Amino acid sequence: MDMLKWEPFTPLVERMEQESPELLAGLHALKEQMLPAEFEKYINSLIRIRKGNGMLLLITKKEMYRSIIESRFVPLIRSSFGVNRVQIISQP
């Protein structure tokens, strides 16, 4: 029988270095405009980030984080990634 293996959560920036290096410039630009603790809590903890067709999709693990990102950081995210639209969903 296969055993499940627990993997610790890897911060978004580290995962993007491997999975989507083209998003690193936007992440670094965003990080420079946010308080370090806020970037770590709300952005570096994202489950996933995808960019395409002028839109950025963020998937967070907490509904509370989704609403905080939406209310406080969308303009910074749009300018950092050069997108017109940001969609944020929570996936617990």
PDB file of N, CA and C in Angstrom:
ATOM      1  N   MET A   1       0.841  -1.175   0.000  1.00  0.00           N
ATOM      2  CA  MET A   1       0.000   0.000   0.000  1.00  0.00           C
ATOM      3  C   MET A   1       0.893   1.248   0.000  1.00  0.00           C
ATOM      4  N   ASP A   2       0.520   2.222  -0.828  1.00  0.00           N
ATOM      5  CA  ASP A   2       1.282   3.466  -0.903  1.00  0.00           C
ATOM      6  C   ASP A   2       1.046   4.302   0.342  1.00  0.00           C
ATOM      7  N   MET A   3       2.107   4.884   0.831  1.00  0.00           N
ATOM      8  CA  MET A   3       1.999   5.766   1.997  1.00  0.00           C
ATOM      9  C   MET A   3       1.982   7.207   1.509  1.00  0.00           C
ATOM     10  N   LEU A   4       1.140   8.007   2.136  1.00  0.00           N
ATOM     11  CA  LEU A   4       1.123   9.431   1.819  1.00  0.00           C
ATOM     12  C   LEU A   4       2.353  10.079   2.423  1.00  0.00           C
ATOM     13  N   LYS A   5       2.903  11.012   1.696  1.00  0.00           N
ATOM     14  CA  LYS A   5       4.092  11.706   2.168  1.00  0.00           C
ATOM     15  C   LYS A   5       3.725  13.157   2.429  1.00  0.00           C
ATOM     16  N   TRP A   6       4.024  13.647   3.605  1.00  0.00           N
ATOM     17  CA  TRP A   6       3.756  15.039   3.953  1.00  0.00           C
ATOM     18  C   TRP A   6       4.897  15.894   3.466  1.00  0.00           C
ATOM     19  N   GLU A   7       4.540  16.937   2.720  1.00  0.00           N
ATOM     20  CA  GLU A   7       5.543  17.876   2.214  1.00  0.00           C
ATOM     21  C   GLU A   7       5.288  19.231   2.861  1.00  0.00           C
ATOM     22  N   PRO A   8       6.307  19.876   3.397  1.00  0.00           N
ATOM     23  CA  PRO A   8       6.098  21.203   3.969  1.00  0.00           C
ATOM     24  C   PRO A   8       5.761  22.204   2.861  1.00  0.00           C
ATOM     25  N   PHE A   9       5.011  23.242   3.222  1.00  0.00           N
ATOM     26  CA  PHE A   9       4.623  24.268   2.261  1.00  0.00           C
ATOM     27  C   PHE A   9       5.862  25.044   1.829  1.00  0.00           C
ATOM     28  N   THR A  10       6.012  25.204   0.536  1.00  0.00           N
ATOM     29  CA  THR A  10       7.122  25.989  -0.009  1.00  0.00           C
ATOM     30  C   THR A  10       6.600  27.373  -0.355  1.00  0.00           C
ATOM     31  N   PRO A  11       7.255  28.434   0.113  1.00  0.00           N
ATOM     32  CA  PRO A  11       6.798  29.787  -0.203  1.00  0.00           C
ATOM     33  C   PRO A  11       6.705  30.017  -1.715  1.00  0.00           C
ATOM     34  N   LEU A  12       5.759  30.851  -2.111  1.00  0.00           N
ATOM     35  CA  LEU A  12       5.475  31.111  -3.519  1.00  0.00           C
ATOM     36  C   LEU A  12       6.718  31.515  -4.312  1.00  0.00           C
ATOM     37  N   VAL A  13       7.509  32.449  -3.786  1.00  0.00           N
ATOM     38  CA  VAL A  13       8.676  32.929  -4.526  1.00  0.00           C
ATOM     39  C   VAL A  13       9.623  31.767  -4.857  1.00  0.00           C
ATOM     40  N   GLU A  14       9.826  30.874  -3.909  1.00  0.00           N
ATOM     41  CA  GLU A  14      10.705  29.720  -4.161  1.00  0.00           C
ATOM     42  C   GLU A  14      10.130  28.800  -5.234  1.00  0.00           C
ATOM     43  N   ARG A  15       8.814  28.567  -5.178  1.00  0.00           N
ATOM     44  CA  ARG A  15       8.187  27.707  -6.190  1.00  0.00           C
ATOM     45  C   ARG A  15       8.247  28.342  -7.573  1.00  0.00           C
ATOM     46  N   MET A  16       8.055  29.652  -7.652  1.00  0.00           N
ATOM     47  CA  MET A  16       8.043  30.332  -8.943  1.00  0.00           C
ATOM     48  C   MET A  16       9.422  30.326  -9.598  1.00  0.00           C
ATOM     49  N   GLU A  17      10.490  30.266  -8.798  1.00  0.00           N
ATOM     50  CA  GLU A  17      11.840  30.157  -9.355  1.00  0.00           C
ATOM     51  C   GLU A  17      11.942  28.920 -10.234  1.00  0.00           C
ATOM     52  N   GLN A  18      11.263  27.851  -9.847  1.00  0.00           N
ATOM     53  CA  GLN A  18      11.289  26.596 -10.598  1.00  0.00           C
ATOM     54  C   GLN A  18      10.168  26.517 -11.637  1.00  0.00           C
ATOM     55  N   GLU A  19       8.948  26.871 -11.227  1.00  0.00           N
ATOM     56  CA  GLU A  19       7.764  26.641 -12.060  1.00  0.00           C
ATOM     57  C   GLU A  19       7.499  27.737 -13.082  1.00  0.00           C
ATOM     58  N   SER A  20       7.638  28.990 -12.700  1.00  0.00           N
ATOM     59  CA  SER A  20       7.277  30.114 -13.572  1.00  0.00           C
ATOM     60  C   SER A  20       8.223  31.292 -13.352  1.00  0.00           C
ATOM     61  N   PRO A  21       9.477  31.154 -13.762  1.00  0.00           N
ATOM     62  CA  PRO A  21      10.441  32.229 -13.506  1.00  0.00           C
ATOM     63  C   PRO A  21      10.044  33.562 -14.148  1.00  0.00           C
ATOM     64  N   GLU A  22       9.180  33.535 -15.164  1.00  0.00           N
ATOM     65  CA  GLU A  22       8.741  34.770 -15.809  1.00  0.00           C
ATOM     66  C   GLU A  22       7.891  35.641 -14.882  1.00  0.00           C
ATOM     67  N   LEU A  23       7.401  35.078 -13.783  1.00  0.00           N
ATOM     68  CA  LEU A  23       6.595  35.845 -12.825  1.00  0.00           C
ATOM     69  C   LEU A  23       7.439  36.469 -11.715  1.00  0.00           C
ATOM     70  N   LEU A  24       8.719  36.121 -11.648  1.00  0.00           N
ATOM     71  CA  LEU A  24       9.561  36.615 -10.554  1.00  0.00           C
ATOM     72  C   LEU A  24       9.719  38.134 -10.553  1.00  0.00           C
ATOM     73  N   ALA A  25       9.853  38.745 -11.715  1.00  0.00           N
ATOM     74  CA  ALA A  25      10.024  40.204 -11.769  1.00  0.00           C
ATOM     75  C   ALA A  25       8.816  40.900 -11.149  1.00  0.00           C
ATOM     76  N   GLY A  26       7.613  40.423 -11.461  1.00  0.00           N
ATOM     77  CA  GLY A  26       6.401  40.989 -10.879  1.00  0.00           C
ATOM     78  C   GLY A  26       6.336  40.775  -9.378  1.00  0.00           C
ATOM     79  N   LEU A  27       6.720  39.586  -8.930  1.00  0.00           N
ATOM     80  CA  LEU A  27       6.724  39.307  -7.491  1.00  0.00           C
ATOM     81  C   LEU A  27       7.712  40.210  -6.759  1.00  0.00           C
ATOM     82  N   HIS A  28       8.890  40.403  -7.333  1.00  0.00           N
ATOM     83  CA  HIS A  28       9.892  41.258  -6.688  1.00  0.00           C
ATOM     84  C   HIS A  28       9.442  42.712  -6.672  1.00  0.00           C
ATOM     85  N   ALA A  29       8.811  43.165  -7.761  1.00  0.00           N
ATOM     86  CA  ALA A  29       8.295  44.536  -7.804  1.00  0.00           C
ATOM     87  C   ALA A  29       7.208  44.732  -6.746  1.00  0.00           C
ATOM     88  N   LEU A  30       6.347  43.739  -6.593  1.00  0.00           N
ATOM     89  CA  LEU A  30       5.285  43.809  -5.589  1.00  0.00           C
ATOM     90  C   LEU A  30       5.874  43.821  -4.185  1.00  0.00           C
ATOM     91  N   LYS A  31       6.861  42.962  -3.960  1.00  0.00           N
ATOM     92  CA  LYS A  31       7.502  42.863  -2.642  1.00  0.00           C
ATOM     93  C   LYS A  31       8.111  44.201  -2.221  1.00  0.00           C
ATOM     94  N   GLU A  32       8.679  44.925  -3.170  1.00  0.00           N
ATOM     95  CA  GLU A  32       9.299  46.219  -2.866  1.00  0.00           C
ATOM     96  C   GLU A  32       8.275  47.271  -2.423  1.00  0.00           C
ATOM     97  N   GLN A  33       7.010  47.085  -2.804  1.00  0.00           N
ATOM     98  CA  GLN A  33       5.971  48.067  -2.500  1.00  0.00           C
ATOM     99  C   GLN A  33       5.125  47.705  -1.277  1.00  0.00           C
ATOM    100  N   MET A  34       5.382  46.539  -0.706  1.00  0.00           N
ATOM    101  CA  MET A  34       4.604  46.077   0.445  1.00  0.00           C
ATOM    102  C   MET A  34       5.511  45.986   1.669  1.00  0.00           C
ATOM    103  N   LEU A  35       4.890  46.042   2.833  1.00  0.00           N
ATOM    104  CA  LEU A  35       5.640  45.762   4.052  1.00  0.00           C
ATOM    105  C   LEU A  35       6.067  44.296   4.020  1.00  0.00           C
ATOM    106  N   PRO A  36       7.285  43.975   4.471  1.00  0.00           N
ATOM    107  CA  PRO A  36       7.758  42.579   4.414  1.00  0.00           C
ATOM    108  C   PRO A  36       6.794  41.583   5.050  1.00  0.00           C
ATOM    109  N   ALA A  37       6.252  41.906   6.208  1.00  0.00           N
ATOM    110  CA  ALA A  37       5.341  40.974   6.890  1.00  0.00           C
ATOM    111  C   ALA A  37       4.061  40.750   6.085  1.00  0.00           C
ATOM    112  N   GLU A  38       3.562  41.813   5.444  1.00  0.00           N
ATOM    113  CA  GLU A  38       2.346  41.670   4.626  1.00  0.00           C
ATOM    114  C   GLU A  38       2.625  40.825   3.388  1.00  0.00           C
ATOM    115  N   PHE A  39       3.767  41.033   2.741  1.00  0.00           N
ATOM    116  CA  PHE A  39       4.117  40.228   1.574  1.00  0.00           C
ATOM    117  C   PHE A  39       4.198  38.755   1.963  1.00  0.00           C
ATOM    118  N   GLU A  40       4.875  38.462   3.059  1.00  0.00           N
ATOM    119  CA  GLU A  40       5.006  37.065   3.496  1.00  0.00           C
ATOM    120  C   GLU A  40       3.649  36.444   3.812  1.00  0.00           C
ATOM    121  N   LYS A  41       2.818  37.189   4.518  1.00  0.00           N
ATOM    122  CA  LYS A  41       1.530  36.648   4.966  1.00  0.00           C
ATOM    123  C   LYS A  41       0.534  36.459   3.823  1.00  0.00           C
ATOM    124  N   TYR A  42       0.415  37.461   2.946  1.00  0.00           N
ATOM    125  CA  TYR A  42      -0.656  37.429   1.948  1.00  0.00           C
ATOM    126  C   TYR A  42      -0.217  36.978   0.563  1.00  0.00           C
ATOM    127  N   ILE A  43       1.014  37.202   0.195  1.00  0.00           N
ATOM    128  CA  ILE A  43       1.456  36.874  -1.165  1.00  0.00           C
ATOM    129  C   ILE A  43       2.331  35.614  -1.194  1.00  0.00           C
ATOM    130  N   ASN A  44       3.341  35.548  -0.353  1.00  0.00           N
ATOM    131  CA  ASN A  44       4.244  34.400  -0.378  1.00  0.00           C
ATOM    132  C   ASN A  44       3.563  33.120   0.104  1.00  0.00           C
ATOM    133  N   SER A  45       2.365  33.259   0.687  1.00  0.00           N
ATOM    134  CA  SER A  45       1.614  32.084   1.145  1.00  0.00           C
ATOM    135  C   SER A  45       0.586  31.620   0.110  1.00  0.00           C
ATOM    136  N   LEU A  46       0.526  32.269  -1.051  1.00  0.00           N
ATOM    137  CA  LEU A  46      -0.447  31.877  -2.072  1.00  0.00           C
ATOM    138  C   LEU A  46      -0.220  30.439  -2.523  1.00  0.00           C
ATOM    139  N   ILE A  47      -1.316  29.762  -2.833  1.00  0.00           N
ATOM    140  CA  ILE A  47      -1.240  28.393  -3.336  1.00  0.00           C
ATOM    141  C   ILE A  47      -0.725  28.408  -4.777  1.00  0.00           C
ATOM    142  N   ARG A  48      -1.224  29.366  -5.546  1.00  0.00           N
ATOM    143  CA  ARG A  48      -0.869  29.411  -6.962  1.00  0.00           C
ATOM    144  C   ARG A  48      -1.038  30.817  -7.503  1.00  0.00           C
ATOM    145  N   ILE A  49      -0.298  31.116  -8.560  1.00  0.00           N
ATOM    146  CA  ILE A  49      -0.429  32.380  -9.277  1.00  0.00           C
ATOM    147  C   ILE A  49      -0.248  32.069 -10.756  1.00  0.00           C
ATOM    148  N   ARG A  50      -1.131  32.609 -11.581  1.00  0.00           N
ATOM    149  CA  ARG A  50      -1.072  32.388 -13.027  1.00  0.00           C
ATOM    150  C   ARG A  50      -1.334  33.706 -13.743  1.00  0.00           C
ATOM    151  N   LYS A  51      -0.647  33.913 -14.860  1.00  0.00           N
ATOM    152  CA  LYS A  51      -0.815  35.132 -15.641  1.00  0.00           C
ATOM    153  C   LYS A  51      -1.114  34.762 -17.085  1.00  0.00           C
ATOM    154  N   GLY A  52      -2.088  35.468 -17.664  1.00  0.00           N
ATOM    155  CA  GLY A  52      -2.406  35.236 -19.066  1.00  0.00           C
ATOM    156  C   GLY A  52      -3.475  36.186 -19.554  1.00  0.00           C
ATOM    157  N   ASN A  53      -3.368  36.609 -20.794  1.00  0.00           N
ATOM    158  CA  ASN A  53      -4.367  37.482 -21.427  1.00  0.00           C
ATOM    159  C   ASN A  53      -4.684  38.724 -20.615  1.00  0.00           C
ATOM    160  N   GLY A  54      -3.664  39.368 -20.061  1.00  0.00           N
ATOM    161  CA  GLY A  54      -3.878  40.603 -19.308  1.00  0.00           C
ATOM    162  C   GLY A  54      -4.515  40.410 -17.948  1.00  0.00           C
ATOM    163  N   MET A  55      -4.573  39.153 -17.472  1.00  0.00           N
ATOM    164  CA  MET A  55      -5.177  38.861 -16.186  1.00  0.00           C
ATOM    165  C   MET A  55      -4.210  38.064 -15.310  1.00  0.00           C
ATOM    166  N   LEU A  56      -4.305  38.317 -14.021  1.00  0.00           N
ATOM    167  CA  LEU A  56      -3.530  37.557 -13.046  1.00  0.00           C
ATOM    168  C   LEU A  56      -4.515  36.848 -12.134  1.00  0.00           C
ATOM    169  N   LEU A  57      -4.332  35.549 -11.962  1.00  0.00           N
ATOM    170  CA  LEU A  57      -5.165  34.741 -11.076  1.00  0.00           C
ATOM    171  C   LEU A  57      -4.343  34.380  -9.850  1.00  0.00           C
ATOM    172  N   LEU A  58      -4.886  34.687  -8.671  1.00  0.00           N
ATOM    173  CA  LEU A  58      -4.244  34.332  -7.411  1.00  0.00           C
ATOM    174  C   LEU A  58      -5.148  33.356  -6.680  1.00  0.00           C
ATOM    175  N   ILE A  59      -4.570  32.301  -6.157  1.00  0.00           N
ATOM    176  CA  ILE A  59      -5.332  31.339  -5.356  1.00  0.00           C
ATOM    177  C   ILE A  59      -4.728  31.331  -3.969  1.00  0.00           C
ATOM    178  N   THR A  60      -5.558  31.671  -2.992  1.00  0.00           N
ATOM    179  CA  THR A  60      -5.112  31.731  -1.603  1.00  0.00           C
ATOM    180  C   THR A  60      -5.818  30.657  -0.795  1.00  0.00           C
ATOM    181  N   LYS A  61      -5.240  30.319   0.345  1.00  0.00           N
ATOM    182  CA  LYS A  61      -5.817  29.246   1.154  1.00  0.00           C
ATOM    183  C   LYS A  61      -6.841  29.725   2.171  1.00  0.00           C
ATOM    184  N   LYS A  62      -6.996  31.032   2.304  1.00  0.00           N
ATOM    185  CA  LYS A  62      -7.940  31.550   3.298  1.00  0.00           C
ATOM    186  C   LYS A  62      -8.830  32.622   2.687  1.00  0.00           C
ATOM    187  N   GLU A  63     -10.114  32.527   2.939  1.00  0.00           N
ATOM    188  CA  GLU A  63     -11.065  33.523   2.460  1.00  0.00           C
ATOM    189  C   GLU A  63     -10.729  34.906   3.024  1.00  0.00           C
ATOM    190  N   MET A  64     -10.299  34.959   4.269  1.00  0.00           N
ATOM    191  CA  MET A  64      -9.936  36.239   4.880  1.00  0.00           C
ATOM    192  C   MET A  64      -8.771  36.880   4.104  1.00  0.00           C
ATOM    193  N   TYR A  65      -7.785  36.082   3.706  1.00  0.00           N
ATOM    194  CA  TYR A  65      -6.666  36.608   2.931  1.00  0.00           C
ATOM    195  C   TYR A  65      -7.151  37.127   1.583  1.00  0.00           C
ATOM    196  N   ARG A  66      -8.086  36.396   0.959  1.00  0.00           N
ATOM    197  CA  ARG A  66      -8.629  36.833  -0.318  1.00  0.00           C
ATOM    198  C   ARG A  66      -9.238  38.218  -0.192  1.00  0.00           C
ATOM    199  N   SER A  67     -10.049  38.426   0.833  1.00  0.00           N
ATOM    200  CA  SER A  67     -10.689  39.726   0.949  1.00  0.00           C
ATOM    201  C   SER A  67      -9.705  40.826   1.317  1.00  0.00           C
ATOM    202  N   ILE A  68      -8.677  40.528   2.087  1.00  0.00           N
ATOM    203  CA  ILE A  68      -7.663  41.543   2.414  1.00  0.00           C
ATOM    204  C   ILE A  68      -6.854  41.905   1.168  1.00  0.00           C
ATOM    205  N   ILE A  69      -6.437  40.907   0.400  1.00  0.00           N
ATOM    206  CA  ILE A  69      -5.697  41.184  -0.836  1.00  0.00           C
ATOM    207  C   ILE A  69      -6.559  42.029  -1.772  1.00  0.00           C
ATOM    208  N   GLU A  70      -7.812  41.637  -1.908  1.00  0.00           N
ATOM    209  CA  GLU A  70      -8.726  42.346  -2.804  1.00  0.00           C
ATOM    210  C   GLU A  70      -8.934  43.797  -2.377  1.00  0.00           C
ATOM    211  N   SER A  71      -9.060  44.038  -1.091  1.00  0.00           N
ATOM    212  CA  SER A  71      -9.355  45.394  -0.630  1.00  0.00           C
ATOM    213  C   SER A  71      -8.116  46.282  -0.527  1.00  0.00           C
ATOM    214  N   ARG A  72      -6.928  45.701  -0.353  1.00  0.00           N
ATOM    215  CA  ARG A  72      -5.748  46.524  -0.085  1.00  0.00           C
ATOM    216  C   ARG A  72      -4.659  46.496  -1.141  1.00  0.00           C
ATOM    217  N   PHE A  73      -4.552  45.412  -1.916  1.00  0.00           N
ATOM    218  CA  PHE A  73      -3.360  45.252  -2.737  1.00  0.00           C
ATOM    219  C   PHE A  73      -3.575  45.131  -4.247  1.00  0.00           C
ATOM    220  N   VAL A  74      -4.817  45.099  -4.715  1.00  0.00           N
ATOM    221  CA  VAL A  74      -5.060  44.897  -6.145  1.00  0.00           C
ATOM    222  C   VAL A  74      -4.376  45.950  -7.024  1.00  0.00           C
ATOM    223  N   PRO A  75      -4.456  47.253  -6.711  1.00  0.00           N
ATOM    224  CA  PRO A  75      -3.754  48.217  -7.575  1.00  0.00           C
ATOM    225  C   PRO A  75      -2.236  47.960  -7.654  1.00  0.00           C
ATOM    226  N   LEU A  76      -1.627  47.609  -6.524  1.00  0.00           N
ATOM    227  CA  LEU A  76      -0.190  47.286  -6.526  1.00  0.00           C
ATOM    228  C   LEU A  76       0.096  46.033  -7.360  1.00  0.00           C
ATOM    229  N   ILE A  77      -0.763  45.046  -7.245  1.00  0.00           N
ATOM    230  CA  ILE A  77      -0.588  43.797  -7.997  1.00  0.00           C
ATOM    231  C   ILE A  77      -0.710  44.073  -9.490  1.00  0.00           C
ATOM    232  N   ARG A  78      -1.741  44.847  -9.878  1.00  0.00           N
ATOM    233  CA  ARG A  78      -1.921  45.164 -11.303  1.00  0.00           C
ATOM    234  C   ARG A  78      -0.692  45.875 -11.872  1.00  0.00           C
ATOM    235  N   SER A  79      -0.189  46.875 -11.157  1.00  0.00           N
ATOM    236  CA  SER A  79       0.959  47.619 -11.688  1.00  0.00           C
ATOM    237  C   SER A  79       2.236  46.773 -11.671  1.00  0.00           C
ATOM    238  N   SER A  80       2.430  45.959 -10.653  1.00  0.00           N
ATOM    239  CA  SER A  80       3.639  45.134 -10.548  1.00  0.00           C
ATOM    240  C   SER A  80       3.726  44.091 -11.657  1.00  0.00           C
ATOM    241  N   PHE A  81       2.570  43.531 -12.029  1.00  0.00           N
ATOM    242  CA  PHE A  81       2.562  42.469 -13.041  1.00  0.00           C
ATOM    243  C   PHE A  81       2.151  42.968 -14.422  1.00  0.00           C
ATOM    244  N   GLY A  82       1.772  44.243 -14.531  1.00  0.00           N
ATOM    245  CA  GLY A  82       1.375  44.792 -15.828  1.00  0.00           C
ATOM    246  C   GLY A  82       0.127  44.151 -16.394  1.00  0.00           C
ATOM    247  N   VAL A  83      -0.858  43.922 -15.528  1.00  0.00           N
ATOM    248  CA  VAL A  83      -2.118  43.317 -15.966  1.00  0.00           C
ATOM    249  C   VAL A  83      -3.270  44.302 -15.758  1.00  0.00           C
ATOM    250  N   ASN A  84      -4.351  44.064 -16.483  1.00  0.00           N
ATOM    251  CA  ASN A  84      -5.548  44.898 -16.359  1.00  0.00           C
ATOM    252  C   ASN A  84      -6.497  44.387 -15.287  1.00  0.00           C
ATOM    253  N   ARG A  85      -6.456  43.084 -15.049  1.00  0.00           N
ATOM    254  CA  ARG A  85      -7.434  42.473 -14.158  1.00  0.00           C
ATOM    255  C   ARG A  85      -6.748  41.489 -13.215  1.00  0.00           C
ATOM    256  N   VAL A  86      -7.223  41.469 -11.985  1.00  0.00           N
ATOM    257  CA  VAL A  86      -6.730  40.522 -10.989  1.00  0.00           C
ATOM    258  C   VAL A  86      -7.931  39.771 -10.440  1.00  0.00           C
ATOM    259  N   GLN A  87      -7.865  38.457 -10.470  1.00  0.00           N
ATOM    260  CA  GLN A  87      -8.916  37.624  -9.893  1.00  0.00           C
ATOM    261  C   GLN A  87      -8.302  36.838  -8.743  1.00  0.00           C
ATOM    262  N   ILE A  88      -8.988  36.860  -7.606  1.00  0.00           N
ATOM    263  CA  ILE A  88      -8.482  36.178  -6.418  1.00  0.00           C
ATOM    264  C   ILE A  88      -9.543  35.206  -5.947  1.00  0.00           C
ATOM    265  N   ILE A  89      -9.159  33.959  -5.773  1.00  0.00           N
ATOM    266  CA  ILE A  89     -10.095  32.977  -5.241  1.00  0.00           C
ATOM    267  C   ILE A  89      -9.455  32.278  -4.047  1.00  0.00           C
ATOM    268  N   SER A  90     -10.301  31.796  -3.154  1.00  0.00           N
ATOM    269  CA  SER A  90      -9.767  31.038  -2.016  1.00  0.00           C
ATOM    270  C   SER A  90     -10.097  29.578  -2.210  1.00  0.00           C
ATOM    271  N   GLN A  91      -9.142  28.750  -1.883  1.00  0.00           N
ATOM    272  CA  GLN A  91      -9.276  27.303  -2.014  1.00  0.00           C
ATOM    273  C   GLN A  91      -8.719  26.691  -0.734  1.00  0.00           C
ATOM    274  N   PRO A  92      -9.587  26.468   0.230  1.00  0.00           N
ATOM    275  CA  PRO A  92      -9.093  25.946   1.512  1.00  0.00           C
ATOM    276  C   PRO A  92      -8.492  24.555   1.399  1.00  0.00           C
TER     277      PRO A  92
END
